[in-house]
PDB file of C-alpha atoms in Angstrom:
ATOM      1  CA  LEU E   1     -19.425  -7.746  -6.132  1.00 62.00           C
ATOM      2  CA  LEU E   2     -18.847  -7.987  -2.383  1.00 67.00           C
ATOM      3  CA  VAL E   3     -18.465 -11.452  -0.849  1.00 69.00           C
ATOM      4  CA  VAL E   4     -18.453 -11.646   2.949  1.00 72.00           C
ATOM      5  CA  ALA E   5     -16.961 -14.693   4.675  1.00 69.00           C
ATOM      6  CA  ARG E   6     -16.749 -15.623   8.329  1.00 67.00           C
ATOM      7  CA  ASP E   7     -12.942 -15.750   8.610  1.00 69.00           C
ATOM      8  CA  ASP E   8      -9.661 -15.493   6.703  1.00 71.00           C
ATOM      9  CA  ARG E   9      -9.465 -19.249   5.962  1.00 75.00           C
ATOM     10  CA  ARG E  10     -12.770 -19.097   4.128  1.00 79.00           C
ATOM     11  CA  ILE E  11     -11.597 -16.020   2.242  1.00 77.00           C
ATOM     12  CA  ALA E  12      -8.508 -17.921   1.058  1.00 78.00           C
ATOM     13  CA  ALA E  13     -10.688 -20.836  -0.089  1.00 80.00           C
ATOM     14  CA  LEU E  14     -13.068 -18.472  -1.910  1.00 81.00           C
ATOM     15  CA  ALA E  15     -10.154 -16.690  -3.591  1.00 81.00           C
ATOM     16  CA  ALA E  16      -8.744 -20.001  -4.839  1.00 82.00           C
ATOM     17  CA  ALA E  17     -12.148 -21.123  -6.149  1.00 82.00           C
ATOM     18  CA  LEU E  18     -12.831 -17.814  -7.881  1.00 80.00           C
ATOM     19  CA  ALA E  19      -9.371 -17.790  -9.454  1.00 79.00           C
ATOM     20  CA  PHE E  20     -10.098 -21.227 -10.904  1.00 80.00           C
ATOM     21  CA  PHE E  21     -13.664 -20.667 -12.100  1.00 81.00           C
ATOM     22  CA  ALA E  22     -13.574 -16.986 -13.056  1.00 77.00           C
ATOM     23  CA  GLU E  23     -10.167 -16.204 -14.516  1.00 76.00           C
ATOM     24  CA  ASP E  24     -11.245 -12.869 -16.011  1.00 78.00           C
ATOM     25  CA  VAL E  25     -12.478 -11.460 -12.689  1.00 80.00           C
ATOM     26  CA  GLU E  26     -10.109  -9.441 -10.533  1.00 83.00           C
ATOM     27  CA  ILE E  27     -10.103 -10.620  -6.912  1.00 83.00           C
ATOM     28  CA  VAL E  28      -9.126  -8.294  -4.070  1.00 83.00           C
ATOM     29  CA  GLU E  29      -9.141  -9.010  -0.364  1.00 84.00           C
ATOM     30  CA  PHE E  30     -10.151  -6.488   2.270  1.00 85.00           C
ATOM     31  CA  PRO E  31      -9.001  -7.728   5.697  1.00 84.00           C
ATOM     32  CA  ALA E  32     -10.304  -6.550   9.053  1.00 82.00           C
ATOM     33  CA  TRP E  33      -8.047  -4.991  11.646  1.00 78.00           C
ATOM     34  CA  ASP E  34      -6.451  -7.442  14.048  1.00 75.00           C
ATOM     35  CA  CYS E  35      -7.411  -5.239  17.013  1.00 71.00           C
ATOM     36  CA  LEU E  36     -10.456  -3.374  18.221  1.00 67.00           C
ATOM     37  CA  PRO E  37     -11.079   0.301  17.454  1.00 66.00           C
ATOM     38  CA  TYR E  38      -9.842   2.562  20.265  1.00 69.00           C
ATOM     39  CA  ASP E  39      -7.600  -0.251  21.520  1.00 70.00           C
ATOM     40  CA  ARG E  40      -4.184   0.565  22.954  1.00 73.00           C
ATOM     41  CA  VAL E  41      -2.423  -1.224  20.118  1.00 71.00           C
ATOM     42  CA  SER E  42      -2.553  -0.323  16.448  1.00 72.00           C
ATOM     43  CA  PRO E  43      -3.394  -2.795  13.701  1.00 74.00           C
ATOM     44  CA  ARG E  44      -0.439  -4.633  12.169  1.00 76.00           C
ATOM     45  CA  PRO E  45       1.204  -2.590   9.402  1.00 73.00           C
ATOM     46  CA  ASP E  46       0.872  -5.394   6.841  1.00 76.00           C
ATOM     47  CA  ILE E  47      -2.912  -5.569   7.422  1.00 80.00           C
ATOM     48  CA  VAL E  48      -3.255  -1.796   7.120  1.00 80.00           C
ATOM     49  CA  ALA E  49      -1.163  -1.936   3.931  1.00 80.00           C
ATOM     50  CA  ARG E  50      -3.448  -4.596   2.401  1.00 82.00           C
ATOM     51  CA  ARG E  51      -6.543  -2.569   3.334  1.00 84.00           C
ATOM     52  CA  ILE E  52      -5.084   0.623   1.821  1.00 84.00           C
ATOM     53  CA  HIS E  53      -4.072  -1.195  -1.343  1.00 84.00           C
ATOM     54  CA  THR E  54      -7.622  -2.525  -1.778  1.00 86.00           C
ATOM     55  CA  LEU E  55      -9.243   0.840  -1.021  1.00 87.00           C
ATOM     56  CA  THR E  56      -7.007   2.750  -3.456  1.00 86.00           C
ATOM     57  CA  LYS E  57      -7.471   0.084  -6.125  1.00 85.00           C
ATOM     58  CA  LEU E  58     -11.253   0.392  -5.814  1.00 86.00           C
ATOM     59  CA  ALA E  59     -11.161   4.211  -5.684  1.00 85.00           C
ATOM     60  CA  THR E  60      -9.013   4.537  -8.812  1.00 85.00           C
ATOM     61  CA  ARG E  61     -10.750   1.965 -11.036  1.00 85.00           C
ATOM     62  CA  PRO E  62     -11.324   3.404 -14.497  1.00 85.00           C
ATOM     63  CA  PRO E  63     -14.805   3.288 -16.034  1.00 85.00           C
ATOM     64  CA  GLY E  64     -15.363   0.097 -18.024  1.00 83.00           C
ATOM     65  CA  ALA E  65     -12.724  -1.832 -16.077  1.00 83.00           C
ATOM     66  CA  PRO E  66     -13.244  -5.602 -15.802  1.00 81.00           C
ATOM     67  CA  PRO E  67     -15.398  -6.830 -12.912  1.00 82.00           C
ATOM     68  CA  VAL E  68     -13.915  -7.056  -9.447  1.00 85.00           C
ATOM     69  CA  VAL E  69     -14.826  -9.271  -6.506  1.00 85.00           C
ATOM     70  CA  VAL E  70     -14.013  -7.994  -3.015  1.00 87.00           C
ATOM     71  CA  LEU E  71     -13.531 -10.761  -0.445  1.00 85.00           C
ATOM     72  CA  THR E  72     -13.896  -9.623   3.136  1.00 85.00           C
ATOM     73  CA  THR E  73     -15.231 -10.451   6.587  1.00 84.00           C
ATOM     74  CA  VAL E  74     -18.115  -9.031   8.595  1.00 83.00           C
ATOM     75  CA  SER E  75     -15.637  -7.276  10.909  1.00 82.00           C
ATOM     76  CA  ALA E  76     -14.061  -5.473   7.956  1.00 83.00           C
ATOM     77  CA  VAL E  77     -17.417  -4.449   6.497  1.00 82.00           C
ATOM     78  CA  ILE E  78     -18.585  -2.733   9.688  1.00 82.00           C
ATOM     79  CA  GLN E  79     -15.377  -0.712  10.115  1.00 82.00           C
ATOM     80  CA  ARG E  80     -15.718   2.833   8.856  1.00 81.00           C
ATOM     81  CA  VAL E  81     -13.374   4.020   6.133  1.00 82.00           C
ATOM     82  CA  ALA E  82     -12.710   7.396   4.559  1.00 81.00           C
ATOM     83  CA  PRO E  83     -14.591   8.335   1.374  1.00 83.00           C
ATOM     84  CA  PRO E  84     -13.168   6.883  -1.874  1.00 84.00           C
ATOM     85  CA  ALA E  85     -12.248  10.373  -3.118  1.00 84.00           C
ATOM     86  CA  LYS E  86      -9.701  10.688  -0.284  1.00 85.00           C
ATOM     87  CA  PHE E  87      -7.919   7.556  -1.499  1.00 82.00           C
ATOM     88  CA  ALA E  88      -8.126   8.514  -5.169  1.00 84.00           C
ATOM     89  CA  GLU E  89      -6.544  11.928  -4.562  1.00 85.00           C
ATOM     90  CA  ALA E  90      -3.751  10.428  -2.445  1.00 85.00           C
ATOM     91  CA  VAL E  91      -2.400   8.059  -5.115  1.00 87.00           C
ATOM     92  CA  ARG E  92       0.734   9.226  -6.940  1.00 88.00           C
ATOM     93  CA  GLU E  93       2.417   7.684  -9.948  1.00 88.00           C
ATOM     94  CA  ILE E  94       6.172   7.858  -9.320  1.00 89.00           C
ATOM     95  CA  SER E  95       8.617   7.649 -12.215  1.00 89.00           C
ATOM     96  CA  PRO E  96      11.708   9.500 -13.409  1.00 88.00           C
ATOM     97  CA  LYS E  97       9.493  11.122 -16.068  1.00 85.00           C
ATOM     98  CA  ALA E  98       6.890  12.334 -13.527  1.00 82.00           C
ATOM     99  CA  GLY E  99       9.182  15.082 -12.259  1.00 81.00           C
ATOM    100  CA  ILE E 100       8.739  14.609  -8.504  1.00 86.00           C
ATOM    101  CA  SER E 101      11.339  16.316  -6.358  1.00 88.00           C
ATOM    102  CA  ARG E 102      13.030  14.785  -3.326  1.00 89.00           C
ATOM    103  CA  ASP E 103      11.488  17.318  -0.935  1.00 90.00           C
ATOM    104  CA  SER E 104       7.956  16.935  -2.322  1.00 92.00           C
ATOM    105  CA  LEU E 105       8.255  13.141  -2.013  1.00 92.00           C
ATOM    106  CA  ILE E 106       9.315  13.438   1.640  1.00 92.00           C
ATOM    107  CA  GLU E 107       6.406  15.847   2.235  1.00 92.00           C
ATOM    108  CA  TYR E 108       3.997  13.304   0.677  1.00 90.00           C
ATOM    109  CA  LEU E 109       5.395  10.477   2.823  1.00 91.00           C
ATOM    110  CA  GLU E 110       4.979  12.520   6.012  1.00 89.00           C
ATOM    111  CA  ARG E 111       1.462  13.656   5.115  1.00 88.00           C
ATOM    112  CA  TYR E 112       0.165  10.201   4.258  1.00 86.00           C
ATOM    113  CA  GLY E 113       1.363   8.290   7.293  1.00 83.00           C
ATOM    114  CA  TYR E 114       4.806   6.920   6.447  1.00 89.00           C
ATOM    115  CA  GLY E 115       7.222   6.754   9.363  1.00 89.00           C
ATOM    116  CA  ARG E 116      10.858   7.764   9.109  1.00 92.00           C
ATOM    117  CA  ALA E 117      13.256   4.998  10.146  1.00 92.00           C
ATOM    118  CA  GLU E 118      16.965   4.274  10.048  1.00 91.00           C
ATOM    119  CA  THR E 119      16.414   1.097   8.023  1.00 89.00           C
ATOM    120  CA  VAL E 120      13.319   0.237   5.989  1.00 90.00           C
ATOM    121  CA  MET E 121      11.888  -3.079   7.199  1.00 88.00           C
ATOM    122  CA  GLU E 122       8.070  -3.038   6.911  1.00 84.00           C
ATOM    123  CA  ALA E 123       5.289  -1.370   4.970  1.00 82.00           C
ATOM    124  CA  GLY E 124       5.087   2.316   5.808  1.00 86.00           C
ATOM    125  CA  ASP E 125       8.776   2.865   6.615  1.00 90.00           C
ATOM    126  CA  TYR E 126      11.010   5.300   4.762  1.00 94.00           C
ATOM    127  CA  ALA E 127      14.630   6.336   5.197  1.00 94.00           C
ATOM    128  CA  VAL E 128      16.574   9.261   3.765  1.00 94.00           C
ATOM    129  CA  ARG E 129      20.307   9.104   3.135  1.00 90.00           C
ATOM    130  CA  GLY E 130      21.517  12.018   1.065  1.00 88.00           C
ATOM    131  CA  GLY E 131      20.094  11.663  -2.440  1.00 89.00           C
ATOM    132  CA  ILE E 132      18.618   8.218  -1.742  1.00 92.00           C
ATOM    133  CA  ILE E 133      15.154   7.567  -0.337  1.00 94.00           C
ATOM    134  CA  ASP E 134      14.282   4.012   0.668  1.00 94.00           C
ATOM    135  CA  LEU E 135      10.594   3.334   1.170  1.00 92.00           C
ATOM    136  CA  PHE E 136       8.298   0.378   1.645  1.00 90.00           C
ATOM    137  CA  ALA E 137       5.079   1.091  -0.246  1.00 86.00           C
ATOM    138  CA  PRO E 138       1.997  -0.934   0.745  1.00 79.00           C
ATOM    139  CA  SER E 139       1.449  -2.119  -2.816  1.00 78.00           C
ATOM    140  CA  HIS E 140       4.862  -3.817  -3.059  1.00 84.00           C
ATOM    141  CA  ASP E 141       6.313  -6.946  -1.510  1.00 85.00           C
ATOM    142  CA  MET E 142       9.814  -5.471  -1.402  1.00 90.00           C
ATOM    143  CA  PRO E 143      11.092  -2.025  -0.395  1.00 93.00           C
ATOM    144  CA  LEU E 144      12.077   0.455  -3.087  1.00 94.00           C
ATOM    145  CA  ARG E 145      15.173   2.623  -3.410  1.00 94.00           C
ATOM    146  CA  LEU E 146      14.724   5.943  -5.177  1.00 93.00           C
ATOM    147  CA  ASP E 147      17.990   7.482  -6.311  1.00 94.00           C
ATOM    148  CA  PHE E 148      17.881  11.222  -6.891  1.00 91.00           C
ATOM    149  CA  PHE E 149      20.454  13.138  -8.915  1.00 89.00           C
ATOM    150  CA  GLY E 150      20.162  16.579  -7.394  1.00 84.00           C
ATOM    151  CA  ASP E 151      16.403  17.153  -7.251  1.00 83.00           C
ATOM    152  CA  THR E 152      15.554  14.803 -10.130  1.00 88.00           C
ATOM    153  CA  LEU E 153      14.543  11.161  -9.693  1.00 90.00           C
ATOM    154  CA  ASP E 154      17.084   9.073 -11.586  1.00 91.00           C
ATOM    155  CA  THR E 155      16.306   5.394 -10.866  1.00 92.00           C
ATOM    156  CA  ILE E 156      13.856   3.210  -8.965  1.00 93.00           C
ATOM    157  CA  ARG E 157      15.101  -0.138  -7.709  1.00 94.00           C
ATOM    158  CA  SER E 158      13.611  -2.851  -5.521  1.00 93.00           C
ATOM    159  CA  PHE E 159      15.903  -4.322  -2.885  1.00 92.00           C
ATOM    160  CA  ASP E 160      16.078  -6.935  -0.165  1.00 90.00           C
ATOM    161  CA  ALA E 161      15.568  -5.292   3.239  1.00 86.00           C
ATOM    162  CA  LEU E 162      17.927  -7.694   5.021  1.00 88.00           C
ATOM    163  CA  THR E 163      20.874  -7.702   2.634  1.00 88.00           C
ATOM    164  CA  GLN E 164      20.259  -4.233   1.125  1.00 87.00           C
ATOM    165  CA  ARG E 165      21.061  -5.713  -2.303  1.00 91.00           C
ATOM    166  CA  THR E 166      19.231  -4.595  -5.411  1.00 90.00           C
ATOM    167  CA  ILE E 167      16.788  -7.131  -6.827  1.00 91.00           C
ATOM    168  CA  GLY E 168      15.435  -5.308  -9.865  1.00 91.00           C
ATOM    169  CA  THR E 169      14.710  -1.995 -11.544  1.00 91.00           C
ATOM    170  CA  LEU E 170      11.294  -0.413 -12.069  1.00 90.00           C
ATOM    171  CA  ASP E 171      10.220   2.209 -14.591  1.00 92.00           C
ATOM    172  CA  SER E 172       7.449   3.472 -12.296  1.00 89.00           C
ATOM    173  CA  PHE E 173       5.248   2.525  -9.361  1.00 89.00           C
ATOM    174  CA  GLN E 174       2.080   3.656  -7.676  1.00 87.00           C
ATOM    175  CA  LEU E 175       2.552   5.292  -4.287  1.00 89.00           C
ATOM    176  CA  GLU E 176      -0.368   4.959  -1.898  1.00 87.00           C
ATOM    177  CA  PRO E 177      -0.955   6.305   1.597  1.00 86.00           C
ATOM    178  CA  ILE E 178      -0.068   3.998   4.484  1.00 82.00           C
ATOM    179  CA  GLY E 179      -2.794   5.176   6.830  1.00 74.00           C
ATOM    180  CA  GLU E 180      -6.546   5.078   6.416  1.00 73.00           C
ATOM    181  CA  ILE E 181      -6.848   8.487   8.055  1.00 68.00           C
ATOM    182  CA  THR E 182      -5.003  11.554   6.796  1.00 65.00           C
ATOM    183  CA  LEU E 183      -3.992  14.019   9.478  1.00 61.00           C
ATOM    184  CA  ASP E 184      -4.169  17.301   7.585  1.00 62.00           C
TER     185      ASP E 184
END
């Protein structure tokens, strides 16, 4: 079900009402860019990350999944997006058991729009320091630190970007592209 609202405040109110009245329905928000197409500035990375997360979630929904309500604005509806198959094929499940190598992970990050940085601060950044790759995936609130032992992923930890201290450990996570357009 697609629900179109006039602005973000109304979307927040609709999300709260739906969460109260329809607990079994999954609610996802699809925001519009905060700039015009072909403008000199790019959309904010956090908005792009939320859009990508919604698009990949919709593209990878299994058959028979519970109902989903997409809350969006008119501006977001009229913006063109890539076909769902492009988002479905770009999603990777990352875990120590998945057998992803350090080099193939860096290749994925470069292909799907992540930017290399000295320090990971916002969605779409990644940094490489020896056997450690820090990255900020759009589906996570905190950056992740992937520790490789040789060419094998050993651990996945979330950390605070300001203090660089570990917050928790993850068994796996879903890696999504950071850009809506793949330059291949």
